[in-house]
């Protein structure tokens, strides 16, 4: 069976993928994550997931000849067709929180599984509703340090989860890797999951 590589250094994605019971390695796939002119959020997320997987394959091609599968993923928080990245400052974070406060936004997660000759892709949309936030709550959350490396400025699996009043869709996709869709793609690539859960 071909080896599986996760083209991500995200601890959240590593933990989620590990739950599927498949051995894998990780590598950092550094790509330009800039949004292209007039690029729609869904197209952006799909493109980045594929670009990360392809960047991982290119890195591996320099060090090994054996074919393997590379899994890339990208998650973006979207509201009013605006992609919210990782906040670079407290002011930027507060602007994001004011947009999300008391409203429902979308979390888009794209996944791409590629080998030398094949490619499987999917994109998952989840809706997340926030409570109305006070300026004091926003400031306290910023001081926790959690928002710094999170798309949209919050982590649903951490302290930011207290702001979430409702989620429609895939919780694991909001965290960073949709388990159901990832398992399905791995099944298409002939991987076997723990406890014989595949194929499905």
PDB file of C-alpha atoms in Angstrom:
ATOM      1  CA  UNK A   1       0.000   0.000   0.000  1.00  0.00           C
ATOM      2  CA  UNK A   2       1.259   3.451  -0.886  1.00  0.00           C
ATOM      3  CA  UNK A   3       2.329   5.677   1.975  1.00  0.00           C
ATOM      4  CA  UNK A   4       0.157   8.580   3.131  1.00  0.00           C
ATOM      5  CA  UNK A   5       1.605  12.035   3.737  1.00  0.00           C
ATOM      6  CA  UNK A   6      -0.317  14.898   5.339  1.00  0.00           C
ATOM      7  CA  UNK A   7       0.848  18.174   3.789  1.00  0.00           C
ATOM      8  CA  UNK A   8       0.239  20.157   6.953  1.00  0.00           C
ATOM      9  CA  UNK A   9       1.934  20.929  10.248  1.00  0.00           C
ATOM     10  CA  UNK A  10      -1.384  21.718  11.935  1.00  0.00           C
ATOM     11  CA  UNK A  11      -1.660  19.740  15.193  1.00  0.00           C
ATOM     12  CA  UNK A  12      -5.433  19.780  14.820  1.00  0.00           C
ATOM     13  CA  UNK A  13      -5.311  18.124  11.400  1.00  0.00           C
ATOM     14  CA  UNK A  14      -2.763  15.580  12.629  1.00  0.00           C
ATOM     15  CA  UNK A  15      -4.993  14.632  15.564  1.00  0.00           C
ATOM     16  CA  UNK A  16      -8.079  14.295  13.379  1.00  0.00           C
ATOM     17  CA  UNK A  17      -6.345  12.189  10.726  1.00  0.00           C
ATOM     18  CA  UNK A  18      -4.850   9.951  13.425  1.00  0.00           C
ATOM     19  CA  UNK A  19      -8.358   9.006  14.588  1.00  0.00           C
ATOM     20  CA  UNK A  20      -8.869   7.152  11.290  1.00  0.00           C
ATOM     21  CA  UNK A  21      -6.234   4.602  12.281  1.00  0.00           C
ATOM     22  CA  UNK A  22      -3.990   5.073   9.252  1.00  0.00           C
ATOM     23  CA  UNK A  23      -0.242   5.500   9.574  1.00  0.00           C
ATOM     24  CA  UNK A  24       0.987   8.723   7.988  1.00  0.00           C
ATOM     25  CA  UNK A  25       3.840  11.185   7.987  1.00  0.00           C
ATOM     26  CA  UNK A  26       3.662  14.970   7.770  1.00  0.00           C
ATOM     27  CA  UNK A  27       5.504  17.668   5.918  1.00  0.00           C
ATOM     28  CA  UNK A  28       5.174  21.423   5.617  1.00  0.00           C
ATOM     29  CA  UNK A  29       3.835  22.533   2.246  1.00  0.00           C
ATOM     30  CA  UNK A  30       4.493  26.250   2.085  1.00  0.00           C
ATOM     31  CA  UNK A  31       2.490  27.956  -0.661  1.00  0.00           C
ATOM     32  CA  UNK A  32       1.300  31.451  -1.468  1.00  0.00           C
ATOM     33  CA  UNK A  33      -2.132  31.716   0.154  1.00  0.00           C
ATOM     34  CA  UNK A  34      -3.072  35.052  -1.383  1.00  0.00           C
ATOM     35  CA  UNK A  35      -6.577  35.347  -2.783  1.00  0.00           C
ATOM     36  CA  UNK A  36      -6.608  35.828  -6.559  1.00  0.00           C
ATOM     37  CA  UNK A  37      -8.446  38.822  -8.051  1.00  0.00           C
ATOM     38  CA  UNK A  38     -12.220  38.190  -8.106  1.00  0.00           C
ATOM     39  CA  UNK A  39     -11.689  34.668  -6.738  1.00  0.00           C
ATOM     40  CA  UNK A  40     -14.769  33.247  -5.007  1.00  0.00           C
ATOM     41  CA  UNK A  41     -14.288  31.723  -1.526  1.00  0.00           C
ATOM     42  CA  UNK A  42     -15.169  28.165  -2.638  1.00  0.00           C
ATOM     43  CA  UNK A  43     -12.752  28.335  -5.556  1.00  0.00           C
ATOM     44  CA  UNK A  44     -10.055  29.744  -3.256  1.00  0.00           C
ATOM     45  CA  UNK A  45     -10.367  26.967  -0.672  1.00  0.00           C
ATOM     46  CA  UNK A  46     -10.487  24.240  -3.322  1.00  0.00           C
ATOM     47  CA  UNK A  47      -7.425  25.677  -5.075  1.00  0.00           C
ATOM     48  CA  UNK A  48      -5.369  25.916  -1.885  1.00  0.00           C
ATOM     49  CA  UNK A  49      -6.152  22.369  -0.757  1.00  0.00           C
ATOM     50  CA  UNK A  50      -4.981  21.059  -4.125  1.00  0.00           C
ATOM     51  CA  UNK A  51      -1.952  23.367  -4.187  1.00  0.00           C
ATOM     52  CA  UNK A  52      -0.824  22.114  -0.762  1.00  0.00           C
ATOM     53  CA  UNK A  53      -1.126  18.493  -1.841  1.00  0.00           C
ATOM     54  CA  UNK A  54       0.740  19.179  -5.084  1.00  0.00           C
ATOM     55  CA  UNK A  55       3.466  21.115  -3.230  1.00  0.00           C
ATOM     56  CA  UNK A  56       3.876  18.134  -0.933  1.00  0.00           C
ATOM     57  CA  UNK A  57       4.235  15.789  -3.896  1.00  0.00           C
ATOM     58  CA  UNK A  58       6.873  18.052  -5.424  1.00  0.00           C
ATOM     59  CA  UNK A  59       8.898  18.008  -2.203  1.00  0.00           C
ATOM     60  CA  UNK A  60       8.677  14.221  -1.978  1.00  0.00           C
ATOM     61  CA  UNK A  61       9.762  13.792  -5.584  1.00  0.00           C
ATOM     62  CA  UNK A  62      13.126  15.297  -4.609  1.00  0.00           C
ATOM     63  CA  UNK A  63      13.810  12.673  -1.946  1.00  0.00           C
ATOM     64  CA  UNK A  64      12.081   9.429  -2.960  1.00  0.00           C
ATOM     65  CA  UNK A  65      11.022   7.450  -5.984  1.00  0.00           C
ATOM     66  CA  UNK A  66       8.196   5.410  -4.414  1.00  0.00           C
ATOM     67  CA  UNK A  67       4.733   6.659  -5.238  1.00  0.00           C
ATOM     68  CA  UNK A  68       2.632   7.802  -2.319  1.00  0.00           C
ATOM     69  CA  UNK A  69      -0.542   9.741  -1.612  1.00  0.00           C
ATOM     70  CA  UNK A  70      -0.442  13.298  -0.295  1.00  0.00           C
ATOM     71  CA  UNK A  71      -3.389  14.855   1.522  1.00  0.00           C
ATOM     72  CA  UNK A  72      -3.810  18.628   1.448  1.00  0.00           C
ATOM     73  CA  UNK A  73      -6.479  20.664   3.224  1.00  0.00           C
ATOM     74  CA  UNK A  74      -7.484  24.273   3.616  1.00  0.00           C
ATOM     75  CA  UNK A  75     -10.064  25.874   5.904  1.00  0.00           C
ATOM     76  CA  UNK A  76     -11.466  29.386   5.565  1.00  0.00           C
ATOM     77  CA  UNK A  77     -14.033  31.359   7.528  1.00  0.00           C
ATOM     78  CA  UNK A  78     -16.358  33.296   5.233  1.00  0.00           C
ATOM     79  CA  UNK A  79     -18.960  35.961   5.944  1.00  0.00           C
ATOM     80  CA  UNK A  80     -20.617  38.258   3.412  1.00  0.00           C
ATOM     81  CA  UNK A  81     -18.455  36.530   0.750  1.00  0.00           C
ATOM     82  CA  UNK A  82     -15.401  37.828   2.591  1.00  0.00           C
ATOM     83  CA  UNK A  83     -12.614  35.412   3.549  1.00  0.00           C
ATOM     84  CA  UNK A  84     -11.343  35.978   7.086  1.00  0.00           C
ATOM     85  CA  UNK A  85      -7.739  34.859   7.478  1.00  0.00           C
ATOM     86  CA  UNK A  86      -5.580  34.703  10.576  1.00  0.00           C
ATOM     87  CA  UNK A  87      -5.589  38.042  12.419  1.00  0.00           C
ATOM     88  CA  UNK A  88      -2.262  39.857  12.297  1.00  0.00           C
ATOM     89  CA  UNK A  89      -3.149  42.310  15.063  1.00  0.00           C
ATOM     90  CA  UNK A  90      -5.663  42.961  17.825  1.00  0.00           C
ATOM     91  CA  UNK A  91      -7.423  45.566  15.675  1.00  0.00           C
ATOM     92  CA  UNK A  92      -7.806  43.074  12.836  1.00  0.00           C
ATOM     93  CA  UNK A  93      -9.064  40.423  15.259  1.00  0.00           C
ATOM     94  CA  UNK A  94     -11.641  42.780  16.755  1.00  0.00           C
ATOM     95  CA  UNK A  95     -12.864  43.717  13.276  1.00  0.00           C
ATOM     96  CA  UNK A  96     -13.387  40.018  12.552  1.00  0.00           C
ATOM     97  CA  UNK A  97     -15.233  39.417  15.816  1.00  0.00           C
ATOM     98  CA  UNK A  98     -17.548  42.361  15.168  1.00  0.00           C
ATOM     99  CA  UNK A  99     -18.445  40.829  11.806  1.00  0.00           C
ATOM    100  CA  UNK A 100     -19.118  37.415  13.371  1.00  0.00           C
ATOM    101  CA  UNK A 101     -20.896  38.652  16.504  1.00  0.00           C
ATOM    102  CA  UNK A 102     -24.532  37.584  16.678  1.00  0.00           C
ATOM    103  CA  UNK A 103     -24.486  36.204  13.130  1.00  0.00           C
ATOM    104  CA  UNK A 104     -24.094  32.988  11.164  1.00  0.00           C
ATOM    105  CA  UNK A 105     -21.022  32.492   8.996  1.00  0.00           C
ATOM    106  CA  UNK A 106     -19.688  29.732   6.780  1.00  0.00           C
ATOM    107  CA  UNK A 107     -16.609  27.596   7.276  1.00  0.00           C
ATOM    108  CA  UNK A 108     -15.297  26.086   4.046  1.00  0.00           C
ATOM    109  CA  UNK A 109     -12.846  23.193   4.144  1.00  0.00           C
ATOM    110  CA  UNK A 110     -11.338  21.777   0.981  1.00  0.00           C
ATOM    111  CA  UNK A 111      -9.446  18.483   0.846  1.00  0.00           C
ATOM    112  CA  UNK A 112      -7.342  16.997  -1.953  1.00  0.00           C
ATOM    113  CA  UNK A 113      -5.727  13.554  -2.073  1.00  0.00           C
ATOM    114  CA  UNK A 114      -3.198  13.169  -4.878  1.00  0.00           C
ATOM    115  CA  UNK A 115      -0.738  10.592  -6.204  1.00  0.00           C
ATOM    116  CA  UNK A 116       1.369  10.559  -9.334  1.00  0.00           C
ATOM    117  CA  UNK A 117      -1.605   9.651 -11.491  1.00  0.00           C
ATOM    118  CA  UNK A 118      -4.787  10.251  -9.502  1.00  0.00           C
ATOM    119  CA  UNK A 119      -6.557  13.022  -7.620  1.00  0.00           C
ATOM    120  CA  UNK A 120      -9.623  12.971  -5.378  1.00  0.00           C
ATOM    121  CA  UNK A 121     -11.133  16.205  -4.040  1.00  0.00           C
ATOM    122  CA  UNK A 122     -14.019  17.443  -1.946  1.00  0.00           C
ATOM    123  CA  UNK A 123     -15.227  20.649  -0.360  1.00  0.00           C
ATOM    124  CA  UNK A 124     -17.356  20.856   2.791  1.00  0.00           C
ATOM    125  CA  UNK A 125     -19.463  23.829   3.884  1.00  0.00           C
ATOM    126  CA  UNK A 126     -20.547  24.209   7.505  1.00  0.00           C
ATOM    127  CA  UNK A 127     -22.552  27.022   9.084  1.00  0.00           C
ATOM    128  CA  UNK A 128     -21.570  28.368  12.489  1.00  0.00           C
ATOM    129  CA  UNK A 129     -23.650  30.788  14.547  1.00  0.00           C
ATOM    130  CA  UNK A 130     -22.106  33.114  17.137  1.00  0.00           C
ATOM    131  CA  UNK A 131     -23.621  34.721  20.197  1.00  0.00           C
ATOM    132  CA  UNK A 132     -23.551  38.507  20.402  1.00  0.00           C
ATOM    133  CA  UNK A 133     -20.133  39.440  21.765  1.00  0.00           C
ATOM    134  CA  UNK A 134     -19.254  42.339  24.020  1.00  0.00           C
ATOM    135  CA  UNK A 135     -16.064  44.331  23.571  1.00  0.00           C
ATOM    136  CA  UNK A 136     -14.890  42.942  26.922  1.00  0.00           C
ATOM    137  CA  UNK A 137     -15.369  39.365  25.733  1.00  0.00           C
ATOM    138  CA  UNK A 138     -13.493  40.068  22.523  1.00  0.00           C
ATOM    139  CA  UNK A 139     -10.597  41.621  24.445  1.00  0.00           C
ATOM    140  CA  UNK A 140     -10.452  38.769  26.935  1.00  0.00           C
ATOM    141  CA  UNK A 141     -10.402  36.206  24.159  1.00  0.00           C
ATOM    142  CA  UNK A 142      -7.585  38.031  22.380  1.00  0.00           C
ATOM    143  CA  UNK A 143      -5.582  38.040  25.604  1.00  0.00           C
ATOM    144  CA  UNK A 144      -5.877  34.245  25.763  1.00  0.00           C
ATOM    145  CA  UNK A 145      -3.574  34.043  22.736  1.00  0.00           C
ATOM    146  CA  UNK A 146      -5.781  31.500  20.999  1.00  0.00           C
ATOM    147  CA  UNK A 147      -6.920  33.637  18.022  1.00  0.00           C
ATOM    148  CA  UNK A 148      -3.441  34.289  16.606  1.00  0.00           C
ATOM    149  CA  UNK A 149      -3.074  31.186  14.426  1.00  0.00           C
ATOM    150  CA  UNK A 150      -6.754  30.567  13.709  1.00  0.00           C
ATOM    151  CA  UNK A 151      -8.612  31.298  10.488  1.00  0.00           C
ATOM    152  CA  UNK A 152     -11.374  33.755  11.318  1.00  0.00           C
ATOM    153  CA  UNK A 153      -9.724  34.535  14.638  1.00  0.00           C
ATOM    154  CA  UNK A 154     -11.234  31.705  16.684  1.00  0.00           C
ATOM    155  CA  UNK A 155     -10.849  28.006  17.427  1.00  0.00           C
ATOM    156  CA  UNK A 156     -14.093  26.075  17.844  1.00  0.00           C
ATOM    157  CA  UNK A 157     -12.224  23.232  19.553  1.00  0.00           C
ATOM    158  CA  UNK A 158     -10.829  25.594  22.188  1.00  0.00           C
ATOM    159  CA  UNK A 159     -11.977  28.575  24.202  1.00  0.00           C
ATOM    160  CA  UNK A 160     -13.615  30.071  21.107  1.00  0.00           C
ATOM    161  CA  UNK A 161     -16.166  27.284  21.238  1.00  0.00           C
ATOM    162  CA  UNK A 162     -18.021  29.118  24.013  1.00  0.00           C
ATOM    163  CA  UNK A 163     -19.128  31.715  21.440  1.00  0.00           C
ATOM    164  CA  UNK A 164     -20.790  29.113  19.202  1.00  0.00           C
ATOM    165  CA  UNK A 165     -24.547  28.778  19.675  1.00  0.00           C
ATOM    166  CA  UNK A 166     -25.208  26.457  16.732  1.00  0.00           C
ATOM    167  CA  UNK A 167     -23.393  24.497  14.063  1.00  0.00           C
ATOM    168  CA  UNK A 168     -24.913  22.977  10.943  1.00  0.00           C
ATOM    169  CA  UNK A 169     -22.572  20.672   9.089  1.00  0.00           C
ATOM    170  CA  UNK A 170     -19.308  18.975   9.996  1.00  0.00           C
ATOM    171  CA  UNK A 171     -17.679  19.864  13.314  1.00  0.00           C
ATOM    172  CA  UNK A 172     -14.408  18.203  12.288  1.00  0.00           C
ATOM    173  CA  UNK A 173     -14.386  20.267   9.088  1.00  0.00           C
ATOM    174  CA  UNK A 174     -14.626  23.448  11.142  1.00  0.00           C
ATOM    175  CA  UNK A 175     -11.668  22.238  13.216  1.00  0.00           C
ATOM    176  CA  UNK A 176      -9.712  21.641  10.013  1.00  0.00           C
ATOM    177  CA  UNK A 177     -10.318  18.204   8.479  1.00  0.00           C
ATOM    178  CA  UNK A 178     -13.748  16.710   7.649  1.00  0.00           C
ATOM    179  CA  UNK A 179     -13.506  13.099   8.859  1.00  0.00           C
ATOM    180  CA  UNK A 180     -16.362  11.623   6.814  1.00  0.00           C
ATOM    181  CA  UNK A 181     -15.220  13.116   3.514  1.00  0.00           C
ATOM    182  CA  UNK A 182     -11.533  12.392   4.205  1.00  0.00           C
ATOM    183  CA  UNK A 183     -12.341   8.755   5.002  1.00  0.00           C
ATOM    184  CA  UNK A 184     -14.340   8.486   1.783  1.00  0.00           C
ATOM    185  CA  UNK A 185     -11.452   9.812  -0.313  1.00  0.00           C
ATOM    186  CA  UNK A 186      -9.017   7.457   1.408  1.00  0.00           C
ATOM    187  CA  UNK A 187     -11.383   4.586   0.640  1.00  0.00           C
ATOM    188  CA  UNK A 188     -11.346   5.565  -3.031  1.00  0.00           C
ATOM    189  CA  UNK A 189      -7.555   5.398  -2.843  1.00  0.00           C
ATOM    190  CA  UNK A 190      -7.816   1.847  -1.393  1.00  0.00           C
ATOM    191  CA  UNK A 191      -6.679   2.662   2.121  1.00  0.00           C
ATOM    192  CA  UNK A 192      -8.046   0.542   4.967  1.00  0.00           C
ATOM    193  CA  UNK A 193      -9.273   2.265   8.089  1.00  0.00           C
ATOM    194  CA  UNK A 194      -9.207   0.866  11.592  1.00  0.00           C
ATOM    195  CA  UNK A 195     -11.952  -1.598  12.567  1.00  0.00           C
ATOM    196  CA  UNK A 196     -12.800  -2.222   8.906  1.00  0.00           C
ATOM    197  CA  UNK A 197     -14.888   0.951   8.608  1.00  0.00           C
ATOM    198  CA  UNK A 198     -14.214   1.256   4.893  1.00  0.00           C
ATOM    199  CA  UNK A 199     -15.430   1.068   2.227  1.00  0.00           C
ATOM    200  CA  UNK A 200     -18.552   3.160   2.619  1.00  0.00           C
TER     201      UNK A 200
END
